[in-house]
Coordinates of C-alpha atoms and ligand atoms in Angstrom, one line a residue:
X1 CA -14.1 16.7 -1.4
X2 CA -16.4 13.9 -2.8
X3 CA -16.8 10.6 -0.9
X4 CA -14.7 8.5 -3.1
X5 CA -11.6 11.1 -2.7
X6 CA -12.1 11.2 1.3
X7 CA -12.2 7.3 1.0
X8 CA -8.8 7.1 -1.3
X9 CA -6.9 10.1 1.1
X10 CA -8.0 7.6 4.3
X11 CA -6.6 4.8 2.6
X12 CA -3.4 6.8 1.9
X13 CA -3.2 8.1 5.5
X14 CA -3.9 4.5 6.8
X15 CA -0.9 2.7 4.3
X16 CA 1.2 5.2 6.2
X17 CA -0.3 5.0 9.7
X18 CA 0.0 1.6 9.7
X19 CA 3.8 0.3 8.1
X20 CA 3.0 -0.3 4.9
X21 CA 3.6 2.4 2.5
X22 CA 5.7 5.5 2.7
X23 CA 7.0 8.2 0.3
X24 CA 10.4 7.4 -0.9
X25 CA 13.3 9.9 0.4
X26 CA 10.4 11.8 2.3
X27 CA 12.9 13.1 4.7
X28 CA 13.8 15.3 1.7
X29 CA 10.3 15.6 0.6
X30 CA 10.0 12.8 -1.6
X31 CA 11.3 11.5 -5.1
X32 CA 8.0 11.7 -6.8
X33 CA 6.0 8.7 -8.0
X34 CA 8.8 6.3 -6.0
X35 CA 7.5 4.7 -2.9
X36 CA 8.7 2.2 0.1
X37 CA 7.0 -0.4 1.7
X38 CA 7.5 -0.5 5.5
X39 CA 7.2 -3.4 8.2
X40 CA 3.8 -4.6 7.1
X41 CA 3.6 -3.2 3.7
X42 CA 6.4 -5.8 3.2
X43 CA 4.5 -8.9 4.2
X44 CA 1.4 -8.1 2.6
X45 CA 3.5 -7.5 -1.0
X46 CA 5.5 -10.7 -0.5
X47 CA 2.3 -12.6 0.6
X48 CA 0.3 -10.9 -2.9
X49 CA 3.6 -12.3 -4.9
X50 CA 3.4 -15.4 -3.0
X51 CA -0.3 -16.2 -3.9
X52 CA 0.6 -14.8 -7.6
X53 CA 3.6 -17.2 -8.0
X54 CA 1.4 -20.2 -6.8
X55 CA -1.4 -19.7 -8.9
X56 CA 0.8 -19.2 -12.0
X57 CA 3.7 -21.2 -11.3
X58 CA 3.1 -23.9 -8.8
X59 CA -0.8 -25.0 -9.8
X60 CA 0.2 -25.2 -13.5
X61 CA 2.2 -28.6 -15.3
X62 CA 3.6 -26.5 -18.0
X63 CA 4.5 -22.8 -16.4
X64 CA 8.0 -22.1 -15.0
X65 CA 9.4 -19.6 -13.7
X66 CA 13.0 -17.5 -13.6
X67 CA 14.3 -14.2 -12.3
X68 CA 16.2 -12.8 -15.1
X69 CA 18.4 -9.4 -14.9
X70 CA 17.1 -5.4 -14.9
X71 CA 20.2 -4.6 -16.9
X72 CA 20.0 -6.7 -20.5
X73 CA 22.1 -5.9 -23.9
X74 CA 20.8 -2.6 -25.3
X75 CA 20.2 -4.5 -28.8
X76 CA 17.2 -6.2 -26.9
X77 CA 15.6 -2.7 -26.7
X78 CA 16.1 -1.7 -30.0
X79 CA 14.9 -5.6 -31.1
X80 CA 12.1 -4.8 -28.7
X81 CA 11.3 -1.5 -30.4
X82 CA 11.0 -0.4 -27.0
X83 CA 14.3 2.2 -28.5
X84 CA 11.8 3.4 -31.2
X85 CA 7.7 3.1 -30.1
X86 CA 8.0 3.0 -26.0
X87 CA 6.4 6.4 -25.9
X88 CA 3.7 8.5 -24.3
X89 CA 2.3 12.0 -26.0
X90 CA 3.9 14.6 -24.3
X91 CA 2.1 18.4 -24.3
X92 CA 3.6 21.1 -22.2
X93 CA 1.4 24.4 -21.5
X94 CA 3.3 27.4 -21.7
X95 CA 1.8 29.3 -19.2
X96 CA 1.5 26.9 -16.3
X97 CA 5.0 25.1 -16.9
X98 CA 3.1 22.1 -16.7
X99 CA 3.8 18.3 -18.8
X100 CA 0.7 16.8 -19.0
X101 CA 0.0 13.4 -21.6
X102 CA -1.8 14.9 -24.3
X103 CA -4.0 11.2 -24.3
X104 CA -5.0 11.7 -20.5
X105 CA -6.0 15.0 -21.4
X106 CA -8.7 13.9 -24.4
X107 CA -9.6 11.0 -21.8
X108 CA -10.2 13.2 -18.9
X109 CA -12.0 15.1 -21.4
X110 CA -14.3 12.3 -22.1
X111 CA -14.4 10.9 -18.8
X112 CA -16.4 14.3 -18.0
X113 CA -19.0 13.7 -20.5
X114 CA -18.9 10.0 -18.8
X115 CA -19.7 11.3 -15.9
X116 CA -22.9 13.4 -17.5
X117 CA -24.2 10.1 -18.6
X118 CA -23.9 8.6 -14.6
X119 CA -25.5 11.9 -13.7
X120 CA -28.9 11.4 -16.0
X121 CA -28.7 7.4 -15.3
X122 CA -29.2 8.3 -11.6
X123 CA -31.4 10.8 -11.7
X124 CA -33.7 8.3 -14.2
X125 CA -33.4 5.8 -12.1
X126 CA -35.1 7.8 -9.0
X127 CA -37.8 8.9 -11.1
X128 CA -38.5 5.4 -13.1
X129 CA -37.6 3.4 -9.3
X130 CA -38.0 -0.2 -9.8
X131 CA -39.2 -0.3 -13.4
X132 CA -35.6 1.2 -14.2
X133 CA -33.9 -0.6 -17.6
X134 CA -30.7 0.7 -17.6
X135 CA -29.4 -0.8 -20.9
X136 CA -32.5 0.1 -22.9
X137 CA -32.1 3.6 -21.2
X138 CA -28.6 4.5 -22.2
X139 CA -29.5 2.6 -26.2
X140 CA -32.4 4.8 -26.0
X141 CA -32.7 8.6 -24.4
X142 CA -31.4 11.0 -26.8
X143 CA -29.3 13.0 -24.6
X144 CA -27.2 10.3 -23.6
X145 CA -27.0 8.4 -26.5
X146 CA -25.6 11.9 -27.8
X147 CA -23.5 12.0 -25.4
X148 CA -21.8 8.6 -25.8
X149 CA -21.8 9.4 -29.2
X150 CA -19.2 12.3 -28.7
X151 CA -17.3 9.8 -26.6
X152 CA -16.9 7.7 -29.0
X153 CA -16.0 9.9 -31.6
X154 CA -13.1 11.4 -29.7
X155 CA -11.8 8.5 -28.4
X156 CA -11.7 6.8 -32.0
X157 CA -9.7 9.8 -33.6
X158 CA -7.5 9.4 -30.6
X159 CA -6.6 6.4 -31.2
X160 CA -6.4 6.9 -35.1
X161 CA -4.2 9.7 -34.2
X162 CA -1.9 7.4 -32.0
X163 CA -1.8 4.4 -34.2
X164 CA -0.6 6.5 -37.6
X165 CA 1.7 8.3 -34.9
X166 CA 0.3 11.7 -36.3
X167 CA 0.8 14.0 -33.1
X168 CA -0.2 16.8 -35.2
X169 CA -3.6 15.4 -35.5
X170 CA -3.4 15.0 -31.3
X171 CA -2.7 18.7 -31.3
X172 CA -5.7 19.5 -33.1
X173 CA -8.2 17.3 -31.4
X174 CA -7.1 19.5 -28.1
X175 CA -7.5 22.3 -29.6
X176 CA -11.1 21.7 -31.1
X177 CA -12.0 20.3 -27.7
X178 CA -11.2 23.8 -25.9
X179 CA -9.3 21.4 -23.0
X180 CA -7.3 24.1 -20.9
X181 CA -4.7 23.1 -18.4
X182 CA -6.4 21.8 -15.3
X183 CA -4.6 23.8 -13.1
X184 CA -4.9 27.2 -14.3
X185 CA -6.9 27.0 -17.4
X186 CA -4.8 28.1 -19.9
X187 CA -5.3 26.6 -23.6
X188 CA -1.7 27.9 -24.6
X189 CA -0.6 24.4 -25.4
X190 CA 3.1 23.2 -27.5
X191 CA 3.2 20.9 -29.6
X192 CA 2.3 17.5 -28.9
X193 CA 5.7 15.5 -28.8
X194 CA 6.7 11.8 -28.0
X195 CA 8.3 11.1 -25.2
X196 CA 10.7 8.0 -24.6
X197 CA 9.7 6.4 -21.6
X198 CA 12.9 4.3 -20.8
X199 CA 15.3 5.4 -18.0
X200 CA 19.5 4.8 -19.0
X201 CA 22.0 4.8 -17.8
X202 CA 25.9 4.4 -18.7
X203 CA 28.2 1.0 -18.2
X204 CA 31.1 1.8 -16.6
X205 CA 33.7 0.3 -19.1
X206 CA 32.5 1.6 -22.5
X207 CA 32.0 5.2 -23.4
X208 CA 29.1 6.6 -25.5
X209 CA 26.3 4.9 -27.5
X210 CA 27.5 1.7 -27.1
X211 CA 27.8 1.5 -23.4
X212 CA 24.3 3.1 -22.9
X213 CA 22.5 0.7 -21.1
X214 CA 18.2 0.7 -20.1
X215 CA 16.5 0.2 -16.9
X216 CA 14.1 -2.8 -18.5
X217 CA 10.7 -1.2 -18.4
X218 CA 9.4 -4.5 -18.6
X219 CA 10.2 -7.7 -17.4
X220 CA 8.9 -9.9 -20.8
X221 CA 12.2 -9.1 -22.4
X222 CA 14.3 -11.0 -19.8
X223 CA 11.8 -14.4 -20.9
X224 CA 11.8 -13.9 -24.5
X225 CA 15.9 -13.8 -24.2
X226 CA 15.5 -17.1 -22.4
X227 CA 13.2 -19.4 -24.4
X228 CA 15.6 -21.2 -25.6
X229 CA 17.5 -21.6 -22.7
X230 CA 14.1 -22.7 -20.7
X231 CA 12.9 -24.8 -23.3
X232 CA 16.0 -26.8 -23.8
X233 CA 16.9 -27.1 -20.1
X234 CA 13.1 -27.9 -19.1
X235 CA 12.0 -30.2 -22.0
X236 CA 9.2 -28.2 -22.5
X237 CA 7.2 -28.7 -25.2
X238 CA 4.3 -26.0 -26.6
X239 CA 2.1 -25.1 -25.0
X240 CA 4.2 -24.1 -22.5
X241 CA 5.0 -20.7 -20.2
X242 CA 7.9 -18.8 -18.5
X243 CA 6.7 -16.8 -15.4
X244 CA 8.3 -14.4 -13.6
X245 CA 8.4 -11.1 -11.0
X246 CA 10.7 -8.2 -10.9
X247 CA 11.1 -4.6 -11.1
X248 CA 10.8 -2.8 -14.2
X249 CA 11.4 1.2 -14.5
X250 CA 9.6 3.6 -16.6
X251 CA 10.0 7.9 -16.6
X252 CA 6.3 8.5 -16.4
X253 CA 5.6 12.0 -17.6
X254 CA 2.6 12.6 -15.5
X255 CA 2.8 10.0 -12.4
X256 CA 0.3 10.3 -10.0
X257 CA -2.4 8.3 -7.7
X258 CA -0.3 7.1 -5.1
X259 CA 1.6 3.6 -5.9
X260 CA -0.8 3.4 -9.3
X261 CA 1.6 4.7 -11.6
X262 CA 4.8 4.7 -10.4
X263 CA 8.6 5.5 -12.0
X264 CA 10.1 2.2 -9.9
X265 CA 7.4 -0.8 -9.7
X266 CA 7.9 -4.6 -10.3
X267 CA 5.2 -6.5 -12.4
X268 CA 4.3 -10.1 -12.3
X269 CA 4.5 -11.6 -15.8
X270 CA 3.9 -14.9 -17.4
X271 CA 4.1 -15.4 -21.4
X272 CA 2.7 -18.5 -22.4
X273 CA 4.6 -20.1 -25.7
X274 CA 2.3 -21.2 -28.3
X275 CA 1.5 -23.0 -31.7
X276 CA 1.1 -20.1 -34.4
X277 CA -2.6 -20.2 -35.2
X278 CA -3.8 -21.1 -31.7
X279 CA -3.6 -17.7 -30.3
X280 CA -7.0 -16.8 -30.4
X281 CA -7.8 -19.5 -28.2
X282 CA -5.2 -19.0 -25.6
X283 CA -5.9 -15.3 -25.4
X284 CA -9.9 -15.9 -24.4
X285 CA -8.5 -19.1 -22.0
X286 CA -5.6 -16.4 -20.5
X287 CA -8.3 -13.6 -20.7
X288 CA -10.6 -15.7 -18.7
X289 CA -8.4 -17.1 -16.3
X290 CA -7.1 -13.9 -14.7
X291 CA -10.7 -12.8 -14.5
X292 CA -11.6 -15.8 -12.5
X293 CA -8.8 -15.6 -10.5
X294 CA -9.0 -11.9 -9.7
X295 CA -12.9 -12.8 -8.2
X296 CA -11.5 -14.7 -6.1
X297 CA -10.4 -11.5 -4.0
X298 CA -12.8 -8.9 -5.3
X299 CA -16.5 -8.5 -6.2
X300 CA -17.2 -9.2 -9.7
X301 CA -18.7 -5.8 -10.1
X302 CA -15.6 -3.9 -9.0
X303 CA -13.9 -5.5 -12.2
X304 CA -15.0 -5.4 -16.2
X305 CA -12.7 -5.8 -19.4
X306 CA -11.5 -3.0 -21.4
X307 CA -10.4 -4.2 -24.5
X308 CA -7.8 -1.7 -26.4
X309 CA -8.6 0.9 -29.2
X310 CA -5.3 1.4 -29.7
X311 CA -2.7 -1.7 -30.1
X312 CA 1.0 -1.6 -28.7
X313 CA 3.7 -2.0 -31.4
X314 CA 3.8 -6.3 -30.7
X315 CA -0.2 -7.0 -30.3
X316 CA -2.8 -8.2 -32.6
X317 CA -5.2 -8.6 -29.8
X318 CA -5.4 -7.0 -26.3
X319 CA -7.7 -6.1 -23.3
X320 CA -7.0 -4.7 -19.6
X321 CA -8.4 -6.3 -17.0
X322 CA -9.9 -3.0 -15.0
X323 CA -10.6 -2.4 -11.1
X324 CA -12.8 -0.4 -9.7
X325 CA -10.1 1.5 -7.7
X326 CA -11.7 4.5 -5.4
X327 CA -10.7 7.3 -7.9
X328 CA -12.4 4.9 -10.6
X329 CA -12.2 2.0 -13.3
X330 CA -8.6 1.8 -14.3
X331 CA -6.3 -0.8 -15.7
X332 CA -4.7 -3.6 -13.3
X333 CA -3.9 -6.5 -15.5
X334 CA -3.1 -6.9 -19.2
X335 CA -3.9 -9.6 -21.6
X336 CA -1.6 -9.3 -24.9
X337 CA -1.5 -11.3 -27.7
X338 CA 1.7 -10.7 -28.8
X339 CA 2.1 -12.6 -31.9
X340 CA 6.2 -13.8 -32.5
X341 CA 6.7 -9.9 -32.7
X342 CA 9.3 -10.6 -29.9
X343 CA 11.3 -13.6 -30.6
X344 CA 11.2 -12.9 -34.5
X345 CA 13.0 -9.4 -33.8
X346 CA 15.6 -11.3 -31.1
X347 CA 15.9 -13.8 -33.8
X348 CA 16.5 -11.2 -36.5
X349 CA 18.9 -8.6 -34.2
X350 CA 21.1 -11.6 -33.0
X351 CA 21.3 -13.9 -35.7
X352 CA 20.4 -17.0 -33.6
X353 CA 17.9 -19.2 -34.7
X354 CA 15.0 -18.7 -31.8
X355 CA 12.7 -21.4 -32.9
X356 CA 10.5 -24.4 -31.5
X357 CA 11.4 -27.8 -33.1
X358 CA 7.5 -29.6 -32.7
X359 CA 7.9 -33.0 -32.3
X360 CA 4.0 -33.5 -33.5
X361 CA 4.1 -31.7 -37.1
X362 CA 8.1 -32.8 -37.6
X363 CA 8.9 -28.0 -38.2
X364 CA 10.1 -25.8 -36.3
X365 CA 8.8 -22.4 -36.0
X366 CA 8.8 -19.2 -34.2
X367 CA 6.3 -19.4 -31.2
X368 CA 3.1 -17.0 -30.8
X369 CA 3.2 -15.5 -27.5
X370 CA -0.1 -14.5 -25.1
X371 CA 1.1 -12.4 -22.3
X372 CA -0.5 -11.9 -18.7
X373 CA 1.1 -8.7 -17.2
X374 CA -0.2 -7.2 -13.7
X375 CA 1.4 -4.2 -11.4
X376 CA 2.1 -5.6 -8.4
X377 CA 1.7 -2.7 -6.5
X378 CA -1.4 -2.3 -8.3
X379 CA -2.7 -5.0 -7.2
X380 CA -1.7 -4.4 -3.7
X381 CA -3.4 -1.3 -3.6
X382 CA -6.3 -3.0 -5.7
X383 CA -6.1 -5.4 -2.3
X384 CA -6.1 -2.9 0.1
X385 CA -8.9 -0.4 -1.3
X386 CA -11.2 -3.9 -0.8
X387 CA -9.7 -4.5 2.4
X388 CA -10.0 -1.8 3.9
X389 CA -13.6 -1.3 5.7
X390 CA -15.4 1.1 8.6
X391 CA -17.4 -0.8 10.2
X392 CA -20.1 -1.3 12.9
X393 CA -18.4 -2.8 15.7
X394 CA -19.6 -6.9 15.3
X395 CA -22.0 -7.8 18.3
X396 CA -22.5 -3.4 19.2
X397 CA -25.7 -2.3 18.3
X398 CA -24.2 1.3 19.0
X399 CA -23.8 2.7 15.2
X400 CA -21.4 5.0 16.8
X401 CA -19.7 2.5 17.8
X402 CA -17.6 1.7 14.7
X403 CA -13.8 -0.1 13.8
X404 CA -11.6 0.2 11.2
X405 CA -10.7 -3.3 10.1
X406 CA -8.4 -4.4 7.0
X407 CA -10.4 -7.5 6.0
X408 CA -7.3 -9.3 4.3
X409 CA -7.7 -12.9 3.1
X410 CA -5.7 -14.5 6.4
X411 CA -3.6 -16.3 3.7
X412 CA -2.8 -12.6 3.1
X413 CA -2.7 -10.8 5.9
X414 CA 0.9 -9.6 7.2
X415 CA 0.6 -10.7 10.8
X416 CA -1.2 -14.3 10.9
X417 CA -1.3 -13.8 14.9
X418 CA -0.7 -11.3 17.6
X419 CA 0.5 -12.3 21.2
X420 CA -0.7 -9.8 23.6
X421 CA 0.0 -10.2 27.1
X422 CA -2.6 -8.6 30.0
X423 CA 0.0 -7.7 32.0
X424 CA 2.9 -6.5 30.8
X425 CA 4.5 -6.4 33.9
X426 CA 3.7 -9.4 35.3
X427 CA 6.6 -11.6 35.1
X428 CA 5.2 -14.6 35.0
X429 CA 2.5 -13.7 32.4
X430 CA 5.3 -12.2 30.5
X431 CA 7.4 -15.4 30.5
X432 CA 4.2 -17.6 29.7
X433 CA 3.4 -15.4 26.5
X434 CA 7.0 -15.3 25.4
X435 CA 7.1 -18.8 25.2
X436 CA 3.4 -18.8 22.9
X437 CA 5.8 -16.3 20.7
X438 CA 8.8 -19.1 20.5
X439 CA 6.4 -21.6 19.8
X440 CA 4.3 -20.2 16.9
X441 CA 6.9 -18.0 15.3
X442 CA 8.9 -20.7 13.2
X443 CA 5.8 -21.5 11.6
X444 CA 3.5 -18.8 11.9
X445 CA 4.4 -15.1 11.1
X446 CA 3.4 -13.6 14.2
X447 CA 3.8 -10.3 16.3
X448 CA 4.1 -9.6 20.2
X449 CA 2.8 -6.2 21.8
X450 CA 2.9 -5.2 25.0
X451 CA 2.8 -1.5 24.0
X452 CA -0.8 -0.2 25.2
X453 CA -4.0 -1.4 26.8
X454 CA -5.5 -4.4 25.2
X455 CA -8.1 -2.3 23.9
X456 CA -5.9 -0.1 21.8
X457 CA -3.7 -3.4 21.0
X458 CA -7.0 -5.1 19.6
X459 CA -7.5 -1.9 17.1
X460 CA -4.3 -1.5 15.8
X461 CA -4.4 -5.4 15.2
X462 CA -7.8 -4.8 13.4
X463 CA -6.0 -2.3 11.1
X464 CA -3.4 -4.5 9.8
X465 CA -5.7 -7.4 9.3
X466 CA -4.0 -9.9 11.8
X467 CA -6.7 -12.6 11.9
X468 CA -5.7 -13.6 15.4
X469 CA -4.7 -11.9 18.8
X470 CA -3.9 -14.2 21.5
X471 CA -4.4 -13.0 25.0
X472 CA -2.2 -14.1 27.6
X473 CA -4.1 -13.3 31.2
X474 CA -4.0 -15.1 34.8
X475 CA -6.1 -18.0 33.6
X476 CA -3.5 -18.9 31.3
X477 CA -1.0 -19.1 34.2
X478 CA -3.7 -21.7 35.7
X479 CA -5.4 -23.9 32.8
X480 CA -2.7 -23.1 30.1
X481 CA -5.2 -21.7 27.6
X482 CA -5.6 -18.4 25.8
X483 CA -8.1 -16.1 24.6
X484 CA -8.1 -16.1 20.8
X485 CA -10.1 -13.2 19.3
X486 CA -11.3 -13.6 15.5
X487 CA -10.9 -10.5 13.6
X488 CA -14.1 -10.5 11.6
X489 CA -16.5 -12.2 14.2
X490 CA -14.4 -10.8 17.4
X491 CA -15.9 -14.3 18.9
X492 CA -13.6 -14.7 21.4
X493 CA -12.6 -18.8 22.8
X494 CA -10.4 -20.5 25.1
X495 CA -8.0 -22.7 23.4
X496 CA -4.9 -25.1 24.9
X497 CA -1.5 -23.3 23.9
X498 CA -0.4 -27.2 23.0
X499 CA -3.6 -26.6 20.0
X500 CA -2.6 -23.0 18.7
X501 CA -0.2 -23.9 15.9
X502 CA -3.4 -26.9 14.7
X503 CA -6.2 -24.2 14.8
X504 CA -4.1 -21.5 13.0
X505 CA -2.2 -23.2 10.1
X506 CA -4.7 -24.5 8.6
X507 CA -7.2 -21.1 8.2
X508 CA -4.0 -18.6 7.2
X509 CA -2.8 -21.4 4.7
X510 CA -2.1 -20.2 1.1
X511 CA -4.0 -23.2 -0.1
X512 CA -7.5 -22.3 1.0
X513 CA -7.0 -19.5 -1.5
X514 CA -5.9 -20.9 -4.4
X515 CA -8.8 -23.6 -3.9
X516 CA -11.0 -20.6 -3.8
X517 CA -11.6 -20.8 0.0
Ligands
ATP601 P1 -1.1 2.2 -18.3 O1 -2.0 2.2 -19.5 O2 -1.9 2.3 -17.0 O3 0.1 3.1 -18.4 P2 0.2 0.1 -19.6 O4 -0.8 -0.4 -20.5 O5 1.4 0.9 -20.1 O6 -0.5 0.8 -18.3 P3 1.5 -2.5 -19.4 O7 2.6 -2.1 -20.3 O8 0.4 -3.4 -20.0 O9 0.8 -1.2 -18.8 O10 2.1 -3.1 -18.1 C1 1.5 -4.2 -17.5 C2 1.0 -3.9 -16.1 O11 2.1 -3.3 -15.3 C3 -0.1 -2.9 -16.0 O12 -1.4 -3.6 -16.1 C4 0.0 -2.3 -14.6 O13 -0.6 -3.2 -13.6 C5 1.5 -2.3 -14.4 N1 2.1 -1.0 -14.6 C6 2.4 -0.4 -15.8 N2 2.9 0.8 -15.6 C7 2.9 1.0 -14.3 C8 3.4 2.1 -13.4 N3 3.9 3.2 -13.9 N4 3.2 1.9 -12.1 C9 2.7 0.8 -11.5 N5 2.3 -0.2 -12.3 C10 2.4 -0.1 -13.6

């Protein structure tokens, strides 16, 4: 198993371990790609909403934000053309009984040749050392400009093949390629079908077609219904944005990667209404803000852009923003300029006028739309991978001696503060750090554990990220103080119980995050 699958299995194992993810239904072995969030898997994801909300909602004069239905008329799919075009490529092999996306299949095809090109660019850059040029070596050596050549090439018919909507052509492109079913090697493919990716279900008063209702597998739709009704209630004028979180539902044919791709997720989605004309504009601002924004919790080389070969039905202009999760680059954001696809085809399907009156320019007109769209459990799992670290225990020179420590942003972290007593039999040391609990817990989320030795309290603390545990000992009975421990530093200092709540606040406050602190 290579390092990078031992380091995403850990992190699967700790989400478990620790409270925060497990399978859904797993006392019947599982519902596949469906997951629950335990004890602190729930904190953390409210915390990640939390800071999402702020940034987009709170910190911005003209974003709002509303929590509209999953269940919405069926006539906003078909207006969507989520009822015609919301499908992957689906490619059965006959042999294996497996359903595989023919797409992943050409990627995973390339991603091997990519993976050539990272094997010649390391082995180059031990032989050339410090005088290494990376750029002019990939524009330059013949093998691997070959190589990205080929990428190229395949990816571009790929998307050719998926913007005419020619599966045929998809077929072929397998076939020429020699891809065989990675789990047994067979190359005795079907044809390469679409497959609708919207779950549906039945209202209970109306029988057939007409009762058939969708599972929204996005949350955009529920906005785009409400412009007007924002606009008008808000006195909004363009530019202006609708916010909002929620679940959204989508069959995946080939759902793997832990909470990645998942059937049941919730997104976090803002679309930002705008003058037609100025959406090139908005789209590099939106396309730049997210980017910023997403530094703020990772390493700007675990993130790049990844703009699309292959537009969705309602974008003239759109680019991921990727991570660099552990099994590789994928997408965790999208940027979509999404022209007036969406309130044109309302407009159209329900014969109301959807339109922006501009004060400014005396017209009204459809609104352009840019859209920011990011997985929330994406980006909880984007959080964690970073998080999560092995480390040297601070202060030890012993590199045996090592921790495992989930190095949230406190502003993030599930437990702000962990009241441990020393004796947890001790009544009076009991009674003392009871009253610590009462104290801080209106305002502070905070945990108390009595349940093992301090030393193993401190490491399961440590692997939840709770920036502060708070030992209550015999001292305390005496000077009313107690030990505070900081997770990162493990510095440990007396401080008054009457000064907790003024030393903690402020450090695990939202607003040291979203002022980049
Ligand atoms: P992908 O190409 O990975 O299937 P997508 O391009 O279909 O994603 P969008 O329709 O742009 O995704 O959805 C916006 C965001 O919603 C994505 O950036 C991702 O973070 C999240 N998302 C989409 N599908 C899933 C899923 N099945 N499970 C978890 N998150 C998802």
């Amino acid at each position: 198993m290579s390092q990078q699958d031992q380091k995403f299995k850990n992190l699967v194992a700790h989400c478990k371990e620790y409270g925060f993810i497990y399978q859904s239904s797993e006392v019947y072995d599982g519902l596949a790609a469906v997951y629950d969030y335990g004890p602190n898997g729930v904190l953390l994801k409210n915390n990640i909403k939390s800071y999402w909300w702020k940034s987009m909602v709170q910190m911005q004069e003209n974003i709002v934000g509303i929590d509209s239905a999953i269940f919405m008329h069926p006539k906003t799919w078909k207006a969507s053309g989520h009822v015609d075009a919301f499908n992957d490529p689906l490619i059965d092999n006959k042999d294996s009984k497996k359903r595989y996306r023919a797409d992943q299949l050409v990627e995973g095809y390339c991603e091997k040749i990519q993976k050539k090109i990272d094997k010649e660019v390391t082995k180059a850059q031990k032989r050339f050392g410090d005088d290494f040029d990376k750029d002019q070596y990939l524009s330059t050596n013949p093998r691997v400009v070959k190589y990205q050549e080929d990428i190229d090439g395949i990816m571009k018919r790929m998307a050719d093949a998926m913007t005419a909507d020619n599966m045929v052509a998809l077929k072929e492109l397998i076939e020429e390629l020699g891809i065989a079913d990675p789990e047994n090697g067979s190359k005795n493919w079907t044809d390469v079908r679409q497959f609708n990716l919207m779950f549906n279900t039945q209202l209970g008063n109306i029988s057939g077609e007409e009762g058939k209702l969708y599972l929204r597998p996005e949350t955009a739709q529920g906005i785009f219904v409400n412009f007007l009704n924002v606009q008008k209630t808000t006195r909004q004028k363009l530019p202006f944005g609708i916010a909002q979180i929620g679940k959204a539902f989508r069959n995946e044919i080939v759902a793997r990667q832990f909470i990645f791709r998942m059937r049941e997720f919730e997104q976090m989605e803002m679309q930002f209404f705008i003058k037609p004309g100025t959406q090139k504009d908005w789209y590099d601002y939106w396309k730049k803000t997210r980017l910023e924004w997403h530094k703020g919790l990772h390493d700007a080389e675990k993130l790049r852009y990844h703009d699309h070969d292959n537009l969705a039905h309602y974008a003239d202009a759109a680019v991921d923003i990727e991570f660099q999760f552990p099994f590789g680059f994928r997408e965790l954001e999208g940027i979509h300029s999404r022209t007036d696809f969406d309130l044109s085809a309302h407009q159209e399907v329900s014969g109301r006028k959807i339109q922006y009156f501009d004060p400014k320019s005396n017209e009204s007109y459809v609104p352009y739309v840019v859209e920011t769209s990011i997985g929330l459990d994406r980006m909880f799992l984007a959080t964690m991978a970073t998080a999560l670290q092995t480390e040297m225990v601070p202060g030890q020179d012993d590199p045996n001696n090592t921790r495992e420590v989930l190095k949230l942003h406190p502003a993030l972290a599930p437990i702000k503060c962990a009241i441990l007593p020393l004796k947890k039999n001790d009544e009076r040391i009991v009674a003392l750090a009871k009253s610590v609990f009462n104290k801080l817990r209106g305002s502070i989320q905070c945990m108390y554990d009595d349940t093992g030795s301090i030393g193993k309290l401190y490491r399961r603390q440590d692997a939840i990220g709770t920036p502060y545990c708070l030992t209550i000992d015999f001292d305390s009975l005496e000077d009313n103080c107690v030990t505070v421990r900081d997770r990162d530093s493990l510095v440990q200092e007396r401080v008054s119980i009457d000064e907790l709540k003024a030393k903690i606040l402020p450090s695990v406050d939202m607003g040291n995050l979203l002022e980049g602190k």
